[in-house]
Coordinates of C-alpha atoms and ligand atoms in Angstrom, one line a residue:
X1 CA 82.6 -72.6 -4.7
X2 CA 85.3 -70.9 -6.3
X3 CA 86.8 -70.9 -9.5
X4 CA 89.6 -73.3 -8.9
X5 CA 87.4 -75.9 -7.8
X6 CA 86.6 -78.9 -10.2
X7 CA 83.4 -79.7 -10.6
X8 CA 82.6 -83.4 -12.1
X9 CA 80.5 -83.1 -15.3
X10 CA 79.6 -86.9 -15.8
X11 CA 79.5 -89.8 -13.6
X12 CA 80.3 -93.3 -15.1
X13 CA 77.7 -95.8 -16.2
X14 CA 78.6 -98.9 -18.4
X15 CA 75.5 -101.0 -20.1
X16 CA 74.8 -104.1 -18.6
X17 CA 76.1 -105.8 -16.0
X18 CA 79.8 -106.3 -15.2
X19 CA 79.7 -110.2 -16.0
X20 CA 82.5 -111.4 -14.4
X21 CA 81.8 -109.6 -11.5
X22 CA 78.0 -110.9 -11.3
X23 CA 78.9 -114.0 -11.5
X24 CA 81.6 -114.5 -8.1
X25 CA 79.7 -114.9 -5.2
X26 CA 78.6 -111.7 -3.4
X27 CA 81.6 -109.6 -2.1
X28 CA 82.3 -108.1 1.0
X29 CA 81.0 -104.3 1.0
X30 CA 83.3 -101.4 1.6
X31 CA 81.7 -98.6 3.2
X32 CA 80.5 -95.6 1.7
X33 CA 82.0 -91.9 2.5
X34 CA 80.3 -90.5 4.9
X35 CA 80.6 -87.4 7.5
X36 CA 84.1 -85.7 7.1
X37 CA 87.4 -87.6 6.9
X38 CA 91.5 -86.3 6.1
X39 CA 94.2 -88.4 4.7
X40 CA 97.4 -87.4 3.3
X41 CA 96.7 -89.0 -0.1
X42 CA 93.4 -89.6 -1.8
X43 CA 93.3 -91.7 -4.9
X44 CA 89.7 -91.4 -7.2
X45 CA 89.2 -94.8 -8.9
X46 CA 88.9 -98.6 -7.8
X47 CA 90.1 -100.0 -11.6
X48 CA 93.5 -101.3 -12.3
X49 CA 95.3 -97.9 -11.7
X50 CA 93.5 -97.1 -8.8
X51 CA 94.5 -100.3 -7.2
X52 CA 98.2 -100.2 -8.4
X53 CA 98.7 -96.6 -7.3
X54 CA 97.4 -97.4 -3.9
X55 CA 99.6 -100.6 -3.1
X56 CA 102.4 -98.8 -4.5
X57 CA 102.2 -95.4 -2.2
X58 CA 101.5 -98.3 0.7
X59 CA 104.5 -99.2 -0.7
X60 CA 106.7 -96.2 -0.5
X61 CA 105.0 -93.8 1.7
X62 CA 104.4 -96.5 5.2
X63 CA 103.7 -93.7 7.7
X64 CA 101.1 -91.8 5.2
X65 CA 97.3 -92.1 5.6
X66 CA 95.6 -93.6 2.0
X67 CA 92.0 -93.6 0.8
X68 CA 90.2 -94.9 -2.5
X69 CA 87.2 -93.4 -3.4
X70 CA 85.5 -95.7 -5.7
X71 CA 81.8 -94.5 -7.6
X72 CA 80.3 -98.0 -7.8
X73 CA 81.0 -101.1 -5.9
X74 CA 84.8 -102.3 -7.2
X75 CA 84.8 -104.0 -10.4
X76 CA 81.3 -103.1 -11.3
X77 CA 83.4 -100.7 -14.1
X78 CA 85.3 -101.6 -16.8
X79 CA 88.0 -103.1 -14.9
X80 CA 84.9 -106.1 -14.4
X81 CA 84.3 -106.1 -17.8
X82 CA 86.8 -106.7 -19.4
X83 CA 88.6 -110.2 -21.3
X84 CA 91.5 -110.4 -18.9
X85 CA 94.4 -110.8 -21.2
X86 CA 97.2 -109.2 -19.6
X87 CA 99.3 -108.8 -23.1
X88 CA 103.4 -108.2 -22.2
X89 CA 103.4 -107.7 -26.2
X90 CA 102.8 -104.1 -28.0
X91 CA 98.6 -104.6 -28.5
X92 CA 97.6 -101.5 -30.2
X93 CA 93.7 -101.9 -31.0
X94 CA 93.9 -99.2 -33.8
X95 CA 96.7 -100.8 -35.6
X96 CA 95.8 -103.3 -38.4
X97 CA 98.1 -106.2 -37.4
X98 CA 99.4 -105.3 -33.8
X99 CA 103.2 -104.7 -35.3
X100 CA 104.8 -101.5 -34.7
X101 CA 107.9 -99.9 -34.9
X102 CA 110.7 -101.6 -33.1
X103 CA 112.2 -99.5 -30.7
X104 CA 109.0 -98.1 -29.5
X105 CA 107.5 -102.2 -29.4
X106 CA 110.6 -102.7 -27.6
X107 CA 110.3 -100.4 -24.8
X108 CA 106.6 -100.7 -24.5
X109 CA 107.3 -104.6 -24.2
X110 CA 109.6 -103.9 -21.2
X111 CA 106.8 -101.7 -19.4
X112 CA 104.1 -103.8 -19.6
X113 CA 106.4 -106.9 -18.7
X114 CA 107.1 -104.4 -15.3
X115 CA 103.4 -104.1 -14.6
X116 CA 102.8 -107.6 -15.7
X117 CA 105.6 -108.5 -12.8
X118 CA 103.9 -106.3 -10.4
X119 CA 100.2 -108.3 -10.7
X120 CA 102.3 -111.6 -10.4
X121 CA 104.5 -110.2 -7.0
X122 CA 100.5 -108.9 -5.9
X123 CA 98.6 -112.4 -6.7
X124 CA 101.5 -114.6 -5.3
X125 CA 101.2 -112.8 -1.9
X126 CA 97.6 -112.8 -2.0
X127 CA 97.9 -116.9 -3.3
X128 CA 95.4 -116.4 -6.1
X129 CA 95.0 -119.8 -8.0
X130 CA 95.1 -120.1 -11.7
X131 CA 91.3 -119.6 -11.5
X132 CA 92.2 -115.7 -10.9
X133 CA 95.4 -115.4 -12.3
X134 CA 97.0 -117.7 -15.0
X135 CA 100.2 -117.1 -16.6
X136 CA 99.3 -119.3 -19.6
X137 CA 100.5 -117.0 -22.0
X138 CA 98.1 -116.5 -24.9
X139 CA 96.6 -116.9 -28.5
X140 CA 96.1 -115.1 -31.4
X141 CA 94.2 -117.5 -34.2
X142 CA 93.4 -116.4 -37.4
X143 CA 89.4 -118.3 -39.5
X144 CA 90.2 -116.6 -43.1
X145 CA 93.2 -116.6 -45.5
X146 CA 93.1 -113.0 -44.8
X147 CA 93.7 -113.5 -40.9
X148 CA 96.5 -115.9 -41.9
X149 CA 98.5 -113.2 -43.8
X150 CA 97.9 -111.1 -40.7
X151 CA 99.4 -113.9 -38.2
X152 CA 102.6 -114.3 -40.8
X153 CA 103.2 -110.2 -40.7
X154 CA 102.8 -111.0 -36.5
X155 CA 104.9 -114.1 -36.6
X156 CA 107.7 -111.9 -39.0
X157 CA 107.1 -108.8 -36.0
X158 CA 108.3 -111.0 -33.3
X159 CA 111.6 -112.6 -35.1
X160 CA 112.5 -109.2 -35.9
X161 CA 111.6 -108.4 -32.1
X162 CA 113.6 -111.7 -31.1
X163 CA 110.3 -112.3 -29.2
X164 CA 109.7 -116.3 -28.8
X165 CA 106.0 -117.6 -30.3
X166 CA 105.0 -121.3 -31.8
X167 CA 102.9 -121.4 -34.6
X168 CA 99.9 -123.8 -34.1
X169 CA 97.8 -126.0 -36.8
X170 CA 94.3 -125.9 -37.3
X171 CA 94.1 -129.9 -35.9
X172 CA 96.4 -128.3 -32.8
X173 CA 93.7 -125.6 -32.7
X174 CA 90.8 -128.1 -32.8
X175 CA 92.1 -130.4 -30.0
X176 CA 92.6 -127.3 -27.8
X177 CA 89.4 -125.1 -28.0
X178 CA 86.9 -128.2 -29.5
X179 CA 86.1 -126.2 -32.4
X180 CA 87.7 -126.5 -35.6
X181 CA 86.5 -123.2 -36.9
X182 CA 90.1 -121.5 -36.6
X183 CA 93.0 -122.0 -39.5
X184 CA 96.2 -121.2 -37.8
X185 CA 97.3 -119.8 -34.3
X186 CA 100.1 -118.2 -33.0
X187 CA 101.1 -118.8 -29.2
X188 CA 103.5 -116.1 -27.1
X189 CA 104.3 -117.3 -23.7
X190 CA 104.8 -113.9 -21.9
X191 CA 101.1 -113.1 -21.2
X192 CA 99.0 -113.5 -18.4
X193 CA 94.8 -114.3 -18.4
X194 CA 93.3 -113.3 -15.5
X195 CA 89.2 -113.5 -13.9
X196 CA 89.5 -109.6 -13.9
X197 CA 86.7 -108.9 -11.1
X198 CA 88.2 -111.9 -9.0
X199 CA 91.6 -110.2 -9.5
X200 CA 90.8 -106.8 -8.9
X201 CA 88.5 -107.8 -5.8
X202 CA 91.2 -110.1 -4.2
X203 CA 94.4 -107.0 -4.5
X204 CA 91.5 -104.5 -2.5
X205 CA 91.1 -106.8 0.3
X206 CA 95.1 -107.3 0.2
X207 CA 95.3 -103.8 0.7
X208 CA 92.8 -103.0 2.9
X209 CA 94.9 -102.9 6.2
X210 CA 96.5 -99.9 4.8
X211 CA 94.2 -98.1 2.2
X212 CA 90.9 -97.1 3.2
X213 CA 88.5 -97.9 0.9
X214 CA 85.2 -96.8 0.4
X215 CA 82.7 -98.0 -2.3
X216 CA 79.1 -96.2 -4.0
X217 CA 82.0 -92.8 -3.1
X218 CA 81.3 -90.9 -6.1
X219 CA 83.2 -87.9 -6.4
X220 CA 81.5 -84.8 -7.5
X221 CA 83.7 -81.7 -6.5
X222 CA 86.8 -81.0 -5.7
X223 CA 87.7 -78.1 -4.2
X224 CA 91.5 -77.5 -4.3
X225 CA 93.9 -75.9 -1.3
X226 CA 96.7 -76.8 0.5
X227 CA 94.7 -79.9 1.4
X228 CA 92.2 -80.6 -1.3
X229 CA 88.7 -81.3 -0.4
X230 CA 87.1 -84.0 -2.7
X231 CA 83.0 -84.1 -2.2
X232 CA 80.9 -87.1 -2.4
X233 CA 77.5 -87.2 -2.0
X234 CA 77.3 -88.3 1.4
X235 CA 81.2 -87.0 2.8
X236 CA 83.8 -85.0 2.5
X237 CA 87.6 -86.1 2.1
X238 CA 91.0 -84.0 2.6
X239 CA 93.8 -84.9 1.5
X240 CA 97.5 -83.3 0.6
X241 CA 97.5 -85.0 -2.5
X242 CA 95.5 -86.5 -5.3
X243 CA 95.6 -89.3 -7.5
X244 CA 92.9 -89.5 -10.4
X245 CA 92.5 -93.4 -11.8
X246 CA 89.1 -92.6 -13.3
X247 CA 90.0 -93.8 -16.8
X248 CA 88.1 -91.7 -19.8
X249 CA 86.9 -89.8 -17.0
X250 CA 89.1 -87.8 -16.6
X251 CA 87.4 -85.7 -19.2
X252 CA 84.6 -85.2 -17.1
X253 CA 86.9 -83.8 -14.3
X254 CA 87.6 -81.0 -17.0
X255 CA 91.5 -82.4 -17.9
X256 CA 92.8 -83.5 -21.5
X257 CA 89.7 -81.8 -23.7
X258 CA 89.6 -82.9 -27.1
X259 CA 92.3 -85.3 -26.3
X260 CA 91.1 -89.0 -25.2
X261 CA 88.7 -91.4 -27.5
X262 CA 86.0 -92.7 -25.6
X263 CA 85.1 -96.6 -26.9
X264 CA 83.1 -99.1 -26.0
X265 CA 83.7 -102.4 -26.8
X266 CA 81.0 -105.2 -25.7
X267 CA 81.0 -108.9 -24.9
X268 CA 78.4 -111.4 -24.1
X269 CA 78.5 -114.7 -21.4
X270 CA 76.8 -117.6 -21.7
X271 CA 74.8 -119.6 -19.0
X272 CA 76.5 -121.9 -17.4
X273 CA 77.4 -124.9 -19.5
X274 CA 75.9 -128.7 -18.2
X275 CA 78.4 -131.2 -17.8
X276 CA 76.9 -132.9 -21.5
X277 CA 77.9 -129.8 -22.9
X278 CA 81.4 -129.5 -21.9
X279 CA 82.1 -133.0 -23.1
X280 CA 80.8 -132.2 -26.7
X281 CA 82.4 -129.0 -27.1
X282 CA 85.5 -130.8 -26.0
X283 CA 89.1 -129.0 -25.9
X284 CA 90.4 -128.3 -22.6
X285 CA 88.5 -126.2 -19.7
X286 CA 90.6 -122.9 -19.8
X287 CA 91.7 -121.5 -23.3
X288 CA 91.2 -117.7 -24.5
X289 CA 91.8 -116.6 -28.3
X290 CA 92.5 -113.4 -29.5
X291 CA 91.9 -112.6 -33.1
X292 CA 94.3 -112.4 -35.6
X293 CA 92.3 -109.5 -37.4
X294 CA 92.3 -106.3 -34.2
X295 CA 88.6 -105.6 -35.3
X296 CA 87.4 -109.5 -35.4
X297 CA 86.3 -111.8 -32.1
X298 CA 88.1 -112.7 -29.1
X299 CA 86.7 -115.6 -26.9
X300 CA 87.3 -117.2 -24.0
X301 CA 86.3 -120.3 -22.4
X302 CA 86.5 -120.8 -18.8
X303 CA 85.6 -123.1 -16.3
X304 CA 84.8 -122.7 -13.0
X305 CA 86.0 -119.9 -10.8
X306 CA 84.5 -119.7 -7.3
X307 CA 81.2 -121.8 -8.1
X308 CA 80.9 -119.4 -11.7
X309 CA 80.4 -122.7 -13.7
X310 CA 82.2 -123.8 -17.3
X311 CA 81.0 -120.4 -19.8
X312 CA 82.2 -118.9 -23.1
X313 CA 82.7 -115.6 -23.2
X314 CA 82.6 -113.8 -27.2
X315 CA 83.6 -110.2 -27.4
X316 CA 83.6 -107.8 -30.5
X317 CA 82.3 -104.7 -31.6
X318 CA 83.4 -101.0 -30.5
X319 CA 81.9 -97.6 -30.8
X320 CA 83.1 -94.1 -30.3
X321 CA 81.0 -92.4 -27.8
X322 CA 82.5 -89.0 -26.9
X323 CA 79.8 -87.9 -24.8
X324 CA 80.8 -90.8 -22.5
X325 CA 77.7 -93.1 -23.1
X326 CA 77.3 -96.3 -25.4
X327 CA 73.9 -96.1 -26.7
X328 CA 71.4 -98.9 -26.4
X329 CA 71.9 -99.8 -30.2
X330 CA 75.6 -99.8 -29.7
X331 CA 74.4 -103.3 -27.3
X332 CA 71.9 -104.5 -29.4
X333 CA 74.0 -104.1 -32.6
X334 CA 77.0 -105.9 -30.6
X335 CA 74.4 -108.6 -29.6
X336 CA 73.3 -109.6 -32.5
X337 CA 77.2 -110.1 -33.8
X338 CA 78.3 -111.6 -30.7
X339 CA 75.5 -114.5 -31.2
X340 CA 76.5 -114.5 -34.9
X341 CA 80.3 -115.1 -34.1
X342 CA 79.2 -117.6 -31.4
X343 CA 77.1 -120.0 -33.9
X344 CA 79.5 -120.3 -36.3
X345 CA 82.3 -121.0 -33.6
X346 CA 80.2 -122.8 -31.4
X347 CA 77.3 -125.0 -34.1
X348 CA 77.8 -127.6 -31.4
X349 CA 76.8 -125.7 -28.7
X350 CA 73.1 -124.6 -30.8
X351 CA 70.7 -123.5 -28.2
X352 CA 73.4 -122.3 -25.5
X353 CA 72.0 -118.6 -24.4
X354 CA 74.1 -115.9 -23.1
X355 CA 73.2 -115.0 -19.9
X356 CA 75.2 -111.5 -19.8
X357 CA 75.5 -109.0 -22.4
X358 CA 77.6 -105.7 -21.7
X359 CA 79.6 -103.2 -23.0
X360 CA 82.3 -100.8 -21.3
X361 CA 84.6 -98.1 -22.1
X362 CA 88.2 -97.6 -23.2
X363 CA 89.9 -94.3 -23.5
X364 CA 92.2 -94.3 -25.9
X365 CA 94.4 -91.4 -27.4
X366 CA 95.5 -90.9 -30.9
X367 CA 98.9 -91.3 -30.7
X368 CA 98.5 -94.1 -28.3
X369 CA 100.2 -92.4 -25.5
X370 CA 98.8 -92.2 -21.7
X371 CA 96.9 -88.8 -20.3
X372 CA 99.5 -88.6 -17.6
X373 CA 101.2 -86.7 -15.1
X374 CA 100.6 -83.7 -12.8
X375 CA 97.3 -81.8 -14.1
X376 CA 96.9 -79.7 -11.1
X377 CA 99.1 -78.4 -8.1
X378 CA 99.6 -82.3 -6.0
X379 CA 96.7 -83.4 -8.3
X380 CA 98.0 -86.4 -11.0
X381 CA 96.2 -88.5 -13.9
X382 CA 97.1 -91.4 -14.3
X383 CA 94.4 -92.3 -17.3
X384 CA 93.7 -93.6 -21.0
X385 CA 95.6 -97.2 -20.9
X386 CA 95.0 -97.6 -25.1
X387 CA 92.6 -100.6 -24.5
X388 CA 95.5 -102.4 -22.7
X389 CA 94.4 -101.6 -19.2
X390 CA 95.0 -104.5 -16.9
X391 CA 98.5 -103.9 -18.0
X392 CA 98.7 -99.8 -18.7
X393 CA 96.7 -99.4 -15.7
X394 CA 98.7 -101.3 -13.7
X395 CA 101.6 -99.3 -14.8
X396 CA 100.3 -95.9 -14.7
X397 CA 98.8 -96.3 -11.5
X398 CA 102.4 -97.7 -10.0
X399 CA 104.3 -94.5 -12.2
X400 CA 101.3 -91.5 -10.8
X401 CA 102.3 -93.1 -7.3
X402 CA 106.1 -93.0 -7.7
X403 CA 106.3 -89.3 -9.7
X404 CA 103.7 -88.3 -6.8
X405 CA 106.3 -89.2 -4.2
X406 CA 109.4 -87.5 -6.6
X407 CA 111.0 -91.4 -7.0
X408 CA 113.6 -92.1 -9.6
X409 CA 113.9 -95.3 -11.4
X410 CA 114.9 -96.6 -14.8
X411 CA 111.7 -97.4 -15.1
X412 CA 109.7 -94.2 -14.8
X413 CA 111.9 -92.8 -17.0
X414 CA 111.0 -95.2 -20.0
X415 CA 107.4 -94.6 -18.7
X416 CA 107.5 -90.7 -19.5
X417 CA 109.5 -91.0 -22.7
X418 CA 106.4 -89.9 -24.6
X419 CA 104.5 -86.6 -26.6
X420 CA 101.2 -85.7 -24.9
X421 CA 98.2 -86.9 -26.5
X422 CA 97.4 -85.2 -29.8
X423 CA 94.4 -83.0 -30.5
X424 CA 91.7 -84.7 -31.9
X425 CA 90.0 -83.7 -35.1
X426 CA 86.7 -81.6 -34.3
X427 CA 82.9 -82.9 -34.0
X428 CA 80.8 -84.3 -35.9
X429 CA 83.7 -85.0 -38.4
X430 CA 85.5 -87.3 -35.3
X431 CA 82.6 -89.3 -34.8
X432 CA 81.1 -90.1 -38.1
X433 CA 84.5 -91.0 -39.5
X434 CA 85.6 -92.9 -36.4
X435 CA 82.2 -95.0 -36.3
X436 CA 82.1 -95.3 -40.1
X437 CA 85.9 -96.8 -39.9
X438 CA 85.1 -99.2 -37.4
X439 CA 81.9 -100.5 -39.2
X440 CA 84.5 -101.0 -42.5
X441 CA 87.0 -102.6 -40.8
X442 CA 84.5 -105.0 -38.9
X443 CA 82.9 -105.9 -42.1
X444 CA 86.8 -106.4 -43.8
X445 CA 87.4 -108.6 -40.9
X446 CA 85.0 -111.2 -42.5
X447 CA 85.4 -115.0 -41.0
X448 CA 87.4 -113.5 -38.4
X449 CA 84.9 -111.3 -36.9
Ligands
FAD1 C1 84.6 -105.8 -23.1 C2 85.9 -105.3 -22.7 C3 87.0 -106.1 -22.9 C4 88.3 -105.7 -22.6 N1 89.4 -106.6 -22.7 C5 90.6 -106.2 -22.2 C6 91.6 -107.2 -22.1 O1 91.5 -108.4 -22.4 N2 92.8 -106.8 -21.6 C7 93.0 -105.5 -21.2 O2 94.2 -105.2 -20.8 N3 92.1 -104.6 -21.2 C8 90.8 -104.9 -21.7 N4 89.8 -104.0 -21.7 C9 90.1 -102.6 -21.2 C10 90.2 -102.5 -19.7 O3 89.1 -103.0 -19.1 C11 90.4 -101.0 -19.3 O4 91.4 -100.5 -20.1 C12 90.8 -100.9 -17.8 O5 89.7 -101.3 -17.1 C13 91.2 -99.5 -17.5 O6 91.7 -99.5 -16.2 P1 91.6 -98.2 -15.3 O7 91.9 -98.6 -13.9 O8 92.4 -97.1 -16.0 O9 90.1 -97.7 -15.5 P2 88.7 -98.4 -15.0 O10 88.9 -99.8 -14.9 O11 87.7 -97.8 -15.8 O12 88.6 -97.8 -13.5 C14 88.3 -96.5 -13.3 C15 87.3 -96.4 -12.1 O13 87.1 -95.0 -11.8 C16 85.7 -94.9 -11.3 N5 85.3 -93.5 -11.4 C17 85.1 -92.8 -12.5 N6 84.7 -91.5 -12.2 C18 84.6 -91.5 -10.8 C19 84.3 -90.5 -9.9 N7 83.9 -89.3 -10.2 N8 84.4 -90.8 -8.6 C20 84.8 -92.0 -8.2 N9 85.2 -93.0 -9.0 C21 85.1 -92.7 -10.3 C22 85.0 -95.9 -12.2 O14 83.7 -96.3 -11.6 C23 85.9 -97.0 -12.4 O15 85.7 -98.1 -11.6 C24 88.5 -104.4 -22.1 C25 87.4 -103.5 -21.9 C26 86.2 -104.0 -22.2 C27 85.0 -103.1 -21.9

């Protein structure tokens, strides 16, 4: 060991189980890194980034050898656990109304639509059905008068963006989710939902004629040279070059200190619904509601995907966590709100249990900016998507493959147009006042929570 190796401090672990990939029928296995194998690229993380950045050197380097090292089985992290809304519109979680300044909504509204295009050009090759991929666009729905004002600041955001939207009634609202809890919604047509472990699953096996993949790979070392060597627990890989995908982990391979947020936000599933209870919730099968307050509830109802079965799906609730864990509390806190937020939505659906209840992470930077680019001689990040990751970490892990192999294009250059992540403010004064925030602003969210 010497002192330019990088030793991993943490490995990841998310509570509960990663719903929406627990509830697909088993998936084929990848195998697991064993004896001693050499590549000329090596890419550490099976989420969104990991994925993009491997189909995209496929992509642009045909000749070159490519493996994916993955801790867990794919989709058992975050990228599993997560709502599925990929959002083409600015989504900043730690901005009170999701409206920002114009130029910078306008040029973050072309990337994502770029990543956005590059999930569709993957799931119309692979023929995904809506079930996985659903360009539906999407809603954001407001239950108080103080979620209203919110969706009017939105609605005046995306005239002055010259972004289309339709502004939906409460009796609209009603006939489309069976509830008539919400007031007033507004629809945008540029976003995609998605079944994010049925996604994710389906774009490895497209890729698995070209990328190696290996699954329960955890790596723990890497030992840099003119090829690195990244150690697992069972194998050893070289490779030229590096790509890390590992999200807020990137902090435990010793890069960006005291620069990424680690949240958790959490979510709970319901059993399957019967057949009765479909036809007295009503609405149609597939709907998914963001809320018009960032802090309140977003919900989703789906119906089946793969033999899954008709389910509502309620998340809310974050914590900061920056030693990398949520905390059991952290889940029992966010069930008891989740089953809160799902009776008064739901009062017809009394007695429905959730099956699943989970939390995962989100790295997240102050200045909302990514922890990109070359951190080590041929090693890159390409990490902290700012709660947006199914579309950010689509991008970043197409841009960490193309500045990797020294492309040009229009669009990497709007990617990199950014400041690196700012310092954050020491511990403990970071964590109380984050946590304290968020509890203020969850309990200001009222209804809409
Ligand atoms: C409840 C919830 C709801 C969310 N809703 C949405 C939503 O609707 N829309 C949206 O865009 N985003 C949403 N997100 C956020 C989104 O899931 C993340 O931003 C996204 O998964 C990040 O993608 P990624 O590829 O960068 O990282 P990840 O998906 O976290 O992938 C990183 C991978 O790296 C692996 N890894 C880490 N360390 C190592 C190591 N040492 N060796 C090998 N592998 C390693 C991890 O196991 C993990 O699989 C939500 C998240 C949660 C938890």
């Amino acid at each position: 060991m010497n002192n330019k190796d990088i030793i991993v401090k943490r490995l990841p672990k998310d509570p509960g189980p990663a719903a929406w990939h627990q509830i697909l029928p088993p998936a084929p296995e990848y195998p697991m890194l064993v004896d001693d194998k050499t590549v000329d690229w090596a890419i550490v993380g099976g989420g969104f980034a990991g994925l993009a950045a491997a189909r995209r050197l496929a992509q642009l380097c045909p000749g070159e050898s490519i493996a994916l090292l993955e801790a867990r089985r794919l989709a058992e992290g975050p990228g599993g656990r997560n709502s599925g809304f990929m959002i083409d519109l600015p989504h900043e979680l730690t901005s009170d109304n999701y409206a920002g300044a114009r130029d910078h909504d306008l040029q973050q509204i072309r990337l994502n639509r770029a990543a956005i295009d590059y999930a569709r050009e993957i799931a119309l090759e692979l023929g995904m059905g809506r079930e996985v991929f659903d360009p539906c666009g999407k809603m954001t729905a407001s239950a108080s008068a103080k979620g209203n004002v919110h969706i009017e600041s939105y609605r005046q955001h995306l005239e002055s963006l010259g972004e289309p939207y339709k502004i939906w009634n409460a009796r609209e609202l009603q006939q489309w989710t069976g509830t008539d809890f919400y007031q007033q919604g507004i629809f945008t047509p540029g976003a995609v939902m998605i079944q994010p472990a049925a996604f994710l699953r389906l774009t490895a096996q497209g890729i698995s004629s070209r990328v190696q993949i290996f699954e329960n790979s955890p790596v723990l070392r890497i030992e840099q040279g003119a090829e690195h060597t990244l150690h697992s627990r069972h194998g050893r890989l070289r490779a030229k070059r590096v790509i890390l995908a590992v999200n807020g982990h990137i902090q435990s391979f010793g890069f960006f200190p005291r620069q990424v947020l680690h949240v958790f936000t959490y979510a709970s599933m319901t059993r399957r619904l019967t057949a009765a209870e479909v036809a007295t919730l009503g609405g149609v099968p597939d709907w998914g509601i963001l809320p018009a307050d960032p802090v309140g509830t977003t919900v989703r109802r789906v119906s089946d995907c793969m033999g899954s079965g008709d389910r509502i799906v309620i998340r809310n609730h974050v914590s900061l966590n920056q030693d990398l864990e949520a905390r059991e509390s952290n889940l029992q806190r966010a069930a008891r709100l989740q089953d809160d937020s799902f009776a008064r939505r739901f009062p017809m659906l009394k007695g429905v249990a959730m099956e699943h209840r989970w939390g995962g992470r989100l790295c997240l930077t102050m200045n909302s900016v990514p922890a990109f680019g070359e951190v080590e001689e041929r090693i890159w990040s390409a990490c902290a998507q700012n709660g947006l990751g199914t579309v950010k970490g689509t991008l970043s892990g197409m841009m960490a493959a193309e500045i990797a192999t020294q492309q040009q294009s229009p669009l990497l250059s709007d990617f990199l147009a950014h400041n690196p992540p700012q310092k954050l403010v020491p511990e403990p004064f970071l964590s109380l006042g984050g946590n304290l925030t968020m509890r203020f602003k969850e309990w200001q969210a009222g209804a809409d929570l």
